[in-house]
Structures are given as structure tokens and as C-alpha cells.
Coordinates of C-alpha atoms in Angstrom, one line a residue:
Chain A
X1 CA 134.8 1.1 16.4
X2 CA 135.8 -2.5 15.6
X3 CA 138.5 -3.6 17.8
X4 CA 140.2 -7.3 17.8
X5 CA 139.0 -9.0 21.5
X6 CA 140.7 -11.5 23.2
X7 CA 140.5 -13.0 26.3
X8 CA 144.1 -13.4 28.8
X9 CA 143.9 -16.2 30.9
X10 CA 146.2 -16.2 33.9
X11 CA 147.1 -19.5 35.3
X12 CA 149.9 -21.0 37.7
X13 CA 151.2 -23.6 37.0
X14 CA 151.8 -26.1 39.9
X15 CA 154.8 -28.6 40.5
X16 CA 155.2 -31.0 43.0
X17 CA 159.0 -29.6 43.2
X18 CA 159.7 -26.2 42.8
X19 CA 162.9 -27.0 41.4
X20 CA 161.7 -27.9 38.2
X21 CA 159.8 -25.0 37.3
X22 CA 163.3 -23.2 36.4
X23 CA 163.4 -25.6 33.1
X24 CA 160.4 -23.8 31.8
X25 CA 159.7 -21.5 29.0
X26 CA 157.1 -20.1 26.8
X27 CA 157.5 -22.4 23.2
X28 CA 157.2 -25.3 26.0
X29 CA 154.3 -24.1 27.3
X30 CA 152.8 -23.4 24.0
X31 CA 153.7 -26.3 22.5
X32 CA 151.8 -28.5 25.7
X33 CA 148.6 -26.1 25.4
X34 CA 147.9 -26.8 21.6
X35 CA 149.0 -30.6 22.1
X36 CA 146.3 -30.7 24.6
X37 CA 143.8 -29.2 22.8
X38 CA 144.7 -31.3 19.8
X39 CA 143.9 -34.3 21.7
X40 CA 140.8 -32.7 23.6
X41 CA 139.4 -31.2 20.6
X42 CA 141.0 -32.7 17.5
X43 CA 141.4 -30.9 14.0
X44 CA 138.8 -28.2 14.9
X45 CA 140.9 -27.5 18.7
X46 CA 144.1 -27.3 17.0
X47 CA 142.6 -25.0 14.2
X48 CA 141.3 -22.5 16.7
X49 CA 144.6 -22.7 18.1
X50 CA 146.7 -21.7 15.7
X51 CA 144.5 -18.4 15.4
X52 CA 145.4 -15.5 17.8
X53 CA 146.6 -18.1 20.8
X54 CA 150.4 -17.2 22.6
X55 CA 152.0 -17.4 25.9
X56 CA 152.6 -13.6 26.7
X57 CA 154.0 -14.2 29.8
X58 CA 155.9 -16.3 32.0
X59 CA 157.6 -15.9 35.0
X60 CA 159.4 -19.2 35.7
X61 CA 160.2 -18.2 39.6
X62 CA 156.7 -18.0 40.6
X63 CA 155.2 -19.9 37.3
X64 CA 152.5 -17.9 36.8
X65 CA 151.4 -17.7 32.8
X66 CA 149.6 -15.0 30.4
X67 CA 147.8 -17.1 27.9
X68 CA 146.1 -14.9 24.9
X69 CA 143.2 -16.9 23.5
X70 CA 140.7 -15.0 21.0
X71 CA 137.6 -13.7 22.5
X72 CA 135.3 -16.5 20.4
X73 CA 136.4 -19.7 21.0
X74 CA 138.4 -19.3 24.5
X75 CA 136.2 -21.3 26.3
X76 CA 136.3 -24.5 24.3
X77 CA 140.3 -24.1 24.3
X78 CA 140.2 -23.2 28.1
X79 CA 138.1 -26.8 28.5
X80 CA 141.3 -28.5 27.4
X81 CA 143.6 -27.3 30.1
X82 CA 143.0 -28.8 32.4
X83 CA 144.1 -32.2 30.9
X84 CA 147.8 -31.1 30.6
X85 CA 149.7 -33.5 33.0
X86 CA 153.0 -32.7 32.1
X87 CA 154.9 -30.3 30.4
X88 CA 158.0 -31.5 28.2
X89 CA 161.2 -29.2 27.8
X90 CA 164.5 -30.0 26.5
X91 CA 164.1 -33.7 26.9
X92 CA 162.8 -33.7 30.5
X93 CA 159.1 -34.2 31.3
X94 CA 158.2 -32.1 34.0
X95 CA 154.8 -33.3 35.9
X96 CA 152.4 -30.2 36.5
X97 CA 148.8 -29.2 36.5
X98 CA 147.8 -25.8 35.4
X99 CA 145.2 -23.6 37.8
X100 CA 143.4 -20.8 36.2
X101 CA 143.4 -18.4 38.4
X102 CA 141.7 -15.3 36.3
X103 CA 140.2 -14.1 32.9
X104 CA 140.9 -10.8 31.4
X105 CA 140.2 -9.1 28.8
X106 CA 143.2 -6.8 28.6
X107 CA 147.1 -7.8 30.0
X108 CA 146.5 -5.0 32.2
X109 CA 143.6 -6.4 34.1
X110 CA 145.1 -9.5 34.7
X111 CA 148.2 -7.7 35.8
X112 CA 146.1 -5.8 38.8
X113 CA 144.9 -9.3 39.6
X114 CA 148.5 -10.6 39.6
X115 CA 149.3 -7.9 42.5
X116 CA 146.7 -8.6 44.3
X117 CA 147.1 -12.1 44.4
X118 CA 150.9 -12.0 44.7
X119 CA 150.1 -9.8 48.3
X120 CA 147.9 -12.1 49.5
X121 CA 150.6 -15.2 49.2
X122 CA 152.6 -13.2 51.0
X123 CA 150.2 -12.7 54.0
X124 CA 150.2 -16.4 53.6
X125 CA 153.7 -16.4 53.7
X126 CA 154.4 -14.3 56.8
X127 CA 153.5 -16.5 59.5
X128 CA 155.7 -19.2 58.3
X129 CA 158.8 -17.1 58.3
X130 CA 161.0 -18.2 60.7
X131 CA 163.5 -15.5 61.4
X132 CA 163.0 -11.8 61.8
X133 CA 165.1 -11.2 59.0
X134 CA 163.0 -13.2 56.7
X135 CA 159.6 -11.8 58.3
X136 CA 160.8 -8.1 57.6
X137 CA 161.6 -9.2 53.9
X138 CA 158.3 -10.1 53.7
X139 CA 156.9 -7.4 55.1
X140 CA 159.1 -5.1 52.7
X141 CA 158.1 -6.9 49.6
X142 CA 154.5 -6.0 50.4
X143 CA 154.8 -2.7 50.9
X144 CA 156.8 -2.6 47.8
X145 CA 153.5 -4.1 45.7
X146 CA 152.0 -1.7 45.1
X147 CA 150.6 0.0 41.7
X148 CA 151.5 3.6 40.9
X149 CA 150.5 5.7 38.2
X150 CA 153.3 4.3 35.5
X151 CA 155.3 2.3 37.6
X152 CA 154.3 -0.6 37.8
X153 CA 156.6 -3.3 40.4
X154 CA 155.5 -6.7 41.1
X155 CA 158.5 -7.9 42.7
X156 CA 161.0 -6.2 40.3
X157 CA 159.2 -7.8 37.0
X158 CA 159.0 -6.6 33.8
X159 CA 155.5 -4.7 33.5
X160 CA 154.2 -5.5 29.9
X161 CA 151.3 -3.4 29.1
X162 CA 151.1 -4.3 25.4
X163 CA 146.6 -3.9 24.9
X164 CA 144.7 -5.2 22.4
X165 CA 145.1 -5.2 18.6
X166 CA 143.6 -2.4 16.8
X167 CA 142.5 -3.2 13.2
Chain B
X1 CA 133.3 -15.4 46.2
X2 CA 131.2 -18.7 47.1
X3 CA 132.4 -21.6 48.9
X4 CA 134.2 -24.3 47.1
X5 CA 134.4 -27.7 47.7
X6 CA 135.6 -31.3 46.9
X7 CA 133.6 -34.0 48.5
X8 CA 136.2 -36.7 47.0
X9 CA 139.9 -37.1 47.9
X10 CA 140.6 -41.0 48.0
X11 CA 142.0 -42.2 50.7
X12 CA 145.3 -43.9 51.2
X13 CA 147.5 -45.1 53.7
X14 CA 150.2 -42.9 53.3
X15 CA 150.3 -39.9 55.6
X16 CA 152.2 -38.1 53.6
X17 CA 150.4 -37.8 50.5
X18 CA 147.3 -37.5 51.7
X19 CA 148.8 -34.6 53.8
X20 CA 150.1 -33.0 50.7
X21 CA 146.5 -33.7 48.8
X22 CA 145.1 -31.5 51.0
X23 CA 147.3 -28.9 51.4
X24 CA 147.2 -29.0 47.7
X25 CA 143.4 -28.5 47.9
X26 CA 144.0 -25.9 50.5
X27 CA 146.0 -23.8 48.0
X28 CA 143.6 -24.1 44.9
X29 CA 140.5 -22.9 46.8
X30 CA 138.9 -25.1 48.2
X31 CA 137.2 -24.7 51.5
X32 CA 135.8 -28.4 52.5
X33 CA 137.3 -31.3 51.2
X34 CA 135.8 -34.8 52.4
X35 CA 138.2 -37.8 52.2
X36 CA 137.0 -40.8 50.4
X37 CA 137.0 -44.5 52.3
X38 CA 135.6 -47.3 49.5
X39 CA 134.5 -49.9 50.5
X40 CA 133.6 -52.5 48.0
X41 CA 131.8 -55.5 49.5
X42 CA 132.0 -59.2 48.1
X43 CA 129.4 -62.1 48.5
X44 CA 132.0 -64.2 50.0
X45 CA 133.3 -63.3 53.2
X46 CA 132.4 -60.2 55.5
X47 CA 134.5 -57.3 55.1
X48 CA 134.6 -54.4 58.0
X49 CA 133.9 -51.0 57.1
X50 CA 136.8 -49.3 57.2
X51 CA 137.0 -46.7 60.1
X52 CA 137.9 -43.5 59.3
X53 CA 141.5 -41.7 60.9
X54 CA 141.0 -39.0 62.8
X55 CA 141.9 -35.5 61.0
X56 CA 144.2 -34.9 64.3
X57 CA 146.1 -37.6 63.6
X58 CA 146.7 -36.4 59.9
X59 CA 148.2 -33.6 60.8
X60 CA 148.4 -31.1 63.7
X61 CA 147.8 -27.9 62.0
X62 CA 144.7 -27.4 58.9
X63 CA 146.6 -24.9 56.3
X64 CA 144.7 -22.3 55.4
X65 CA 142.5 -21.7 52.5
X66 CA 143.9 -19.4 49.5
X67 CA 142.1 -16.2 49.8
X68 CA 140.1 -16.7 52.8
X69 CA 141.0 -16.8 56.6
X70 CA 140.1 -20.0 57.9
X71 CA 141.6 -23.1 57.8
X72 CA 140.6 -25.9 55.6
X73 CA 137.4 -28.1 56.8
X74 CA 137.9 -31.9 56.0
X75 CA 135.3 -34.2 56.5
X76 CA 135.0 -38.2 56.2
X77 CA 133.1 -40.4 53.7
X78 CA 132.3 -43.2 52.7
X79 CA 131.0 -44.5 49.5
X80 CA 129.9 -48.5 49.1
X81 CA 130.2 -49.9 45.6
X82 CA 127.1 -52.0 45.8
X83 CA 126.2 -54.9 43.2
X84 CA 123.9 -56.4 45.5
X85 CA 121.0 -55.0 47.7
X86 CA 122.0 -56.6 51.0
X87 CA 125.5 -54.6 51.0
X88 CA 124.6 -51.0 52.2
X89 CA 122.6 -52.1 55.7
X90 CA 121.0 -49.0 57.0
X91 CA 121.0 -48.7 60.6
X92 CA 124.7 -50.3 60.6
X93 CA 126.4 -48.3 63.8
X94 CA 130.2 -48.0 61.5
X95 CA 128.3 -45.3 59.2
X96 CA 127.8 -42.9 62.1
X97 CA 132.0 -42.3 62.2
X98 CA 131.5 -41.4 58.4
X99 CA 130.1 -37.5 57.9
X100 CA 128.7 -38.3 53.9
X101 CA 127.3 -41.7 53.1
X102 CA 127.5 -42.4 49.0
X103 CA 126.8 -45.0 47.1
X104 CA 127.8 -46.6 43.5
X105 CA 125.3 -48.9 42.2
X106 CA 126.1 -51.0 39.2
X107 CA 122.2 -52.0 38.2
X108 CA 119.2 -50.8 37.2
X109 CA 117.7 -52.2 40.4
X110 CA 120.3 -51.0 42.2
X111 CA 120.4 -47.5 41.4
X112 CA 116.1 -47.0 41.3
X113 CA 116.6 -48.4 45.2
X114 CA 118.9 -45.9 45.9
X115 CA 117.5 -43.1 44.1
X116 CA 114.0 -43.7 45.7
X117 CA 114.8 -45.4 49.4
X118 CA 118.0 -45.6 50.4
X119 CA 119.4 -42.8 53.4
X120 CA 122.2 -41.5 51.7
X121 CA 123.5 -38.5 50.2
X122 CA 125.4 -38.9 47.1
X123 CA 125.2 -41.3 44.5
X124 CA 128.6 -41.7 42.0
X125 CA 128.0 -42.5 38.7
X126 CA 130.7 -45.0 37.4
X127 CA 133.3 -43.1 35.4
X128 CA 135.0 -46.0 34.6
X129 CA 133.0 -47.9 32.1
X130 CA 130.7 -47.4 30.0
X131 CA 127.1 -47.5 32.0
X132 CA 125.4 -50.9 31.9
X133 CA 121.9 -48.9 32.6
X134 CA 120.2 -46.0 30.8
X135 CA 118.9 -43.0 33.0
X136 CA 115.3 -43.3 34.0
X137 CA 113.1 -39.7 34.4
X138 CA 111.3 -41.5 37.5
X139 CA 114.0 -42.4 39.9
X140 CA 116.2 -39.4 39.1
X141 CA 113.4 -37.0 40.3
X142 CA 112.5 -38.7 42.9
X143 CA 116.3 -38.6 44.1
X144 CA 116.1 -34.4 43.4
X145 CA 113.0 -34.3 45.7
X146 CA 114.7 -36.0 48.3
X147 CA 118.2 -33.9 48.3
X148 CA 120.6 -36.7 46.9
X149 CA 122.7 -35.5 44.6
X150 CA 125.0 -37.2 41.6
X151 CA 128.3 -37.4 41.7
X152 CA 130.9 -37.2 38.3
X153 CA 134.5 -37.6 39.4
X154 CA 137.1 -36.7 36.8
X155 CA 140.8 -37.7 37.7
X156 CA 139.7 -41.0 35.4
X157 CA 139.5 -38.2 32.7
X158 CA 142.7 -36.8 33.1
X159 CA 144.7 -39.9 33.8
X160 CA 143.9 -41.7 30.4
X161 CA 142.1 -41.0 26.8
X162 CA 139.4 -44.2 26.8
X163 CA 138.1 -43.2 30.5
X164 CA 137.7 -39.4 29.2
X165 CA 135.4 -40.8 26.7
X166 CA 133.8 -42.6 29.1
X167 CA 133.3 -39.7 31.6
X168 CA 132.1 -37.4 29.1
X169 CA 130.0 -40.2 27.8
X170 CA 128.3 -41.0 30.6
X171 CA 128.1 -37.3 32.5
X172 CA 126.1 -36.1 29.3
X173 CA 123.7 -39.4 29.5
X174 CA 123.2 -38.0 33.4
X175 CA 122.8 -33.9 32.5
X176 CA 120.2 -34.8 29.5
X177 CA 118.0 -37.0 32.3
X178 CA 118.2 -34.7 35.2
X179 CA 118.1 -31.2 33.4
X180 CA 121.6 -30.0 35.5
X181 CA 120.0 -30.3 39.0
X182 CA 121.4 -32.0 42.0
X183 CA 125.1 -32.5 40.5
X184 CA 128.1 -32.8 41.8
X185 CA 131.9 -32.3 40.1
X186 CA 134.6 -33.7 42.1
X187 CA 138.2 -35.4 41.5
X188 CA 138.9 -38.6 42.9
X189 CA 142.5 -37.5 43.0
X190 CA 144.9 -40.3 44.6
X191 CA 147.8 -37.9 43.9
X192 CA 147.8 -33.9 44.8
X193 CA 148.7 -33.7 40.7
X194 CA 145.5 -34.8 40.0
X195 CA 143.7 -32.2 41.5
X196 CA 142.2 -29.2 39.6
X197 CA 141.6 -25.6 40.3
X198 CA 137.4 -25.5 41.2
X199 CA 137.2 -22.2 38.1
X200 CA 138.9 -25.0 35.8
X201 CA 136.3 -27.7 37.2
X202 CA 133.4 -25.0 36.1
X203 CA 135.0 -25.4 32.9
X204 CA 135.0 -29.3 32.8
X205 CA 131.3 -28.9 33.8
X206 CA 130.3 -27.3 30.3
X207 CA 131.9 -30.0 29.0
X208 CA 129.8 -32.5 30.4
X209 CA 126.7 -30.5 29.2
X210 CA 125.7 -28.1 32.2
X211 CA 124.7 -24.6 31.9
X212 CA 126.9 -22.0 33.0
X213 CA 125.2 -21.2 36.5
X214 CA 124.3 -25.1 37.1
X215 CA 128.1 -25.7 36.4
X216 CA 129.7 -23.3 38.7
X217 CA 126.8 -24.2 41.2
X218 CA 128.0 -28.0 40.4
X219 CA 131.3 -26.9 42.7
X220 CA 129.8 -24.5 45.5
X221 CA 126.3 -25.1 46.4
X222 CA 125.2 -28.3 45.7
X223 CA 128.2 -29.4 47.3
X224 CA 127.0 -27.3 50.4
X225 CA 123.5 -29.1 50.2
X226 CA 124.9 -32.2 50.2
X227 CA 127.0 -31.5 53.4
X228 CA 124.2 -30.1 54.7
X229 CA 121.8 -33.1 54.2
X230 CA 124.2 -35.1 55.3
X231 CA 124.3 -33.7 59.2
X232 CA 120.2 -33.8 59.0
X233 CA 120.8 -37.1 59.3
X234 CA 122.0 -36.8 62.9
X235 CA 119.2 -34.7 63.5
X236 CA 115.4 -35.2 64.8
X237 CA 113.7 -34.3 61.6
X238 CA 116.0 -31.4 60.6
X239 CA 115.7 -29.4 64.1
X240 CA 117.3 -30.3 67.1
X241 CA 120.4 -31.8 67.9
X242 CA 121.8 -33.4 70.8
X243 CA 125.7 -33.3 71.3
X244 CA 127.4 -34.8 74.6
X245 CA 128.4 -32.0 76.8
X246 CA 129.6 -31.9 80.5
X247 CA 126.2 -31.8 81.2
X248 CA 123.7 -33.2 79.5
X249 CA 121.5 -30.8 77.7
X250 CA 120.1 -30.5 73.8
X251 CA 121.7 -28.1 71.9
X252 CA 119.1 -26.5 69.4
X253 CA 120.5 -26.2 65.8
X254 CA 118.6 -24.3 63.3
X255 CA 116.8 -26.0 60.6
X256 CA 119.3 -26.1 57.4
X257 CA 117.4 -25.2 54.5
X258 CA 117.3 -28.6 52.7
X259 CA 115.8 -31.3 55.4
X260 CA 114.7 -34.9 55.0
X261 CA 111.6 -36.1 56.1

């Protein structure tokens, strides 16, 4: 069976001020990735870019990403991201780095990943609350994160479980 | 899951920042950072070594490292731009505050005496221009035999296009000579934005010509080895080590598993 492969890349993407990260979204994004990889990689970058590569996901609360690269190539592209130093939306330049924080093969990998991660920031979390009320929020969410047979709830988020192309 | 770390946070006066650096650090990963004192001598007049500030001072409370349970460890360097053999004295009693010794030399002399003789544990490779030296098979093995490692530092990269040519330039001159052995990846971030992620810093690594396994190693072990080699030299050929206690009594350590003679 031949079947179309690509490779998700999840990354966060990290602002001094989390204010800012409201004035994201995806064409943004997308348009600082392939400028990136323009500048890294030239015509060849910027080719390879223009193949399967989009931003499937992005969650400007938390920004955490879905980047689709195709299965080839996504290492060389993935080399280029970490030179993005700021991201440019509607006139305002908004200084960030980008952490990758897994590679998947399907959206529904990195999705599992995404749970997990997102309970173990909130273990972080807890001993900084500093009321009750906040602490048993906290503890709430957690409890809430949790994947069950189709229903999926990561904080209340759309779950997107759109798989691979098949050709 | 391996141990990450980033022997290379430069050092500035402000609290704050370099609070936030490694809080930063803290939340990409990274389990030991070190933070970087240069100290550049000139001919002219004598400089002081800079001492290094105590981490308590910093700041009261280490935050914890993402996906592990223990706080961050943060140790103190110091790294001597040398252009001149005289500048990096030995047995001088300021380098015992400093946890990593490292070195930049900016000859061929320079760098074959500090491959071969000097007690140190890192050696930097300049980033910043475009190397006055070629690499030479002889010293660079003799450095791998002894434990010192090489150090590429990439925030140059990031912060402008003719010092990424540079760094690439140079780091692939380094990997040809030394096979992928005995490097080190690490920013020299003077802002937390400069900082990157240690699976994106594997990344950066195949870049720079290392092998898959050598790159990720280029982050977690060697960087281990090199902190390692670093507390043999408080030791009595790698074994024992005495601490002051209450009472005064040596305190065995075992031998780590890279020692210098």
C-alpha cells in the first residue's frame, strides 16, 4: 500500500510576554517558517516548502503549533527553525523563539504527546497557585485530561484527528 | 531521556535577566546550565579575574526542570580569550571559585598549547570570524585523549546572517578534523530569546556536519564529561576528595569514568 508520509512537528512557541501571543495566527506563522527557510536554505529550502508544508494547528492561548512537513526533507526544513527570531503579524513584530517539543508521524500521536505534556505543566503549575480556589482548578483540569475512547478534551480544545493522505 | 545541558549562559550584571535566562533554560530542558564569566586579558595593564556571584545570591529558589523533578544545577565558568601564552597562569588561586576552566585561543601556537598542555576543559572555537588557523590532526587528538572537549556556540548564528556563515564555516572545518568526538553545542545567549530548545540544538548539530548519535551526544554526554573532568581537577588523581567538614576527615568519591592523569 503506498500511503503519502509526513512528519508533524509540535513546537511552542515562546514569548517573553504572554500578552503577545494573542496576535498570532497560522498564515503568520507560515509565512515566518518558509521566510526562514528561504534565508537558511535558499531556492532549494523554499522549494521544499512549498510542497506538503502547513500549520495545522494553533492554539494562541498556550502557543503550541502543528507543523506538517513531508516525510523526506523535514529535517533540513526543521534545521531552519530554529533561526526564527520574530514573528510579524498585522504590522507588529512579535519577538519569539520556537521549541520543538515532538515529531510525529500522524496528528494523533502528537496529540497524546500534547496531553501529556499539558498535565505535566500543570504539576508544574500547582505549587505556585496561591489560593485554594486556584489550586483546586488545577487540580480539576487534570483530572479532566484525560483521553477517552472518542472524546478527546485537552482543556476544552478542538480535537482534530484529520490522518494522513491516502493516494 | 538523557541529561541535557548548556555549559554557556554569558554573564551579565543584571539580576534580572540572568534570572529569567535560566528559568528560561529551566523550562526548555535543560538540567545543568554553567554561567559564562570572560575574561579577556590585555598586555597593558593587569586585569582581575572576575569572581564569580554566588547562585544564592541569584535567586533564592532554582525552578525546576521541565519534565524532571529536580531543580536546575547551575555551575560557574570561566573562559580566558588568550592571544598570548602568559595569560592563562595555571596554578592562579581565582580559578578554583570557577567550576569549568575554557579557553579561546586565537593562534596556531596558542591552540596546539592548549590542546596538548594546558589544565583545562573546554576549548571555544571562535564563532565570530572566520578562523585565522586550519585544524591540525595532531593537537586535536591529543586534546580527545586527554578529555577536553570543543566548544561551538550558536547565538552568533541566530543573531545575524555573516556570523551564521561563519559558524557553520568554521564548526564543519572542526567536525572534518576531529571525526565528531569530544564536541560541545552550546548558546552563548545574553538574552533568554536566544536560547534554544536542546532537540532543536541536535538539529543545528547536523548542520554543522555531526552524525546523528555524535549530535544528540553533542548536548547530553559530552557535556556530562566535561563537567565531570572538570571536578577531577579537585581531585587526587581522580579518587579521593577532601571537603571541609566539622571535622576534618576525607571524604572518598568514586572515580568518574573519564579521569586525568
Amino acid at each position: 500500500m503506498v500511503r503519502v508520509k509526513s512528519r508533524y512537528l509540535l513546537c511552542e512557541i515562546n514569548v517573553p510576554d504572554r500578552s503577545r501571543l494573542f496576535l498570532l495566527d497560522d498564515r503568520a506563522v507560515a509565512a515566518a517558517v518558509k521566510a526562514a527557510v528561504a534565508r537558511m536554505h535558499g531556492d532549494y529550502g523554499a522549494a521544499l516548502c512549498s510542497i506538503r508544508f502547513s500549520v495545522k494547528y494553533l492554539n494562541a492561548h498556550t502557543g503550541i503549533v502543528f507543523l506538517r512537513f513531508p516525510k523526506k526533507c523535514y529535517r533540513l526544513l526543521w534545521s531552519a527553525l530554529p533561526f526564527i527570531t520574530c514573528i510579524e503579524t498585522r504590522g507588529q513584530k512579535i519577538e519569539c523563539f520556537l521549541n520543538c517539543l515532538h515529531v510525529g508521524g500522524t496528528i494523533r500521536t502528537c496529540q497524546k504527546f500534547l496531553v501529556k505534556y499539558n498535565t505535566q505543566q500543570l504539576h508544574r503549575m500547582l505549587p505556585k497557585c496561591k489560593s485554594e480556589e486556584e489550586r483546586s482548578q488545577v487540580r480539576e483540569a487534570i483530572l479532566k485530561c484525560c483521553l477517552t475512547r472518542g472524546n478527546k478534551q485537552e482543556f476544552g480544545e478542538e480535537s482534530d484527528s484529520e490522518d494522513d493522505e491516502e493516494q | 531521556m538523557s541529561v541535557f545541558m548548556d555549559l554557556n549562559l554569558s554573564f551579565c550584571a543584571d539580576k534580572s535577566r540572568l534570572r529569567s535566562l535560566i528559568e528560561t533554560a529551566a523550562h526548555l530542558g535543560f538540567s545543568t546550565v554553567a554561567v559564562n564569566y570572560t575574561f579577556e586579558p590585555t598586555a597593558k595593564k593587569k586585569q582581575e579575574i572576575p569572581a564569580p556571584m554566588p547562585i544564592t545570591d541569584l535567586m533564592d529558589q532554582l525552578p525546576v526542570v521541565q519534565g524532571r523533578s529536580r531543580p536546575i544545577r547551575v555551575l560557574n565558568r570561566l573562559t580566558v580569550v588568550m592571544s598570548d601564552s602568559s595569560h592563562f597562569r595555571p596554578t592562579a588561586p581565582e580559578y578554583r571559585r570557577f567550576d569549568l576552566l575554557a579557553v579561546q585561543p586565537t593562534s596556531e601556537k596558542l591552540f596546539h598549547v592548549a590542546c596538548m598542555t594546558l589544565d583545562i576543559d573546554i576549548i571555544c572555537i571562535t564563532v565570530t570570524e572566520k578562523l585565522p588557523f586550519f585544524f591540525k590532526r595532531a593537537p586535536i587528538n591529543g586534546a580527545v585523549e586527554r578529555g577536553v572537549m570543543f566548544e561551538v556556540s550558536y547565538a552568533a548564528a541566530i543573531r545575524d546572517a555573516t556570523m551564521r556563515r561563519y559558524t557553520i564555516a568554521n564548526a564543519t572545518s572542526l567536525m572534518e578534523t576531529c571525526k565528531g568526538k569530544n564536541v560541545i553545542l552550546s548558546s552563548a545567549a545574553e538574552k533568554p530569546l536566544e536560547l534554544r530548545g536542546p532537540y532543536d540544538i541536535t538539529n543545528l548539530g547536523l548542520l554543522f556536519g555531526l552524525s546523528d548519535g555524535d549530535s544528540k551526544e553533542a548536548v547530553s554526554s559530552t557535556c556530562r564529561s566535561a563537567v565531570l573532568h572538570a571536578e577531577t581537577r579537585w581531585t587526587a588523581s581522580g579518587i579521593i576528595r577532601t571537603t571541609k567538614t566539622c571535622s576534618v576527615t576525607p571524604i572518598q568519591q568514586e572515580a568518574p569514568p573519564e579521569e586525568s592523569e
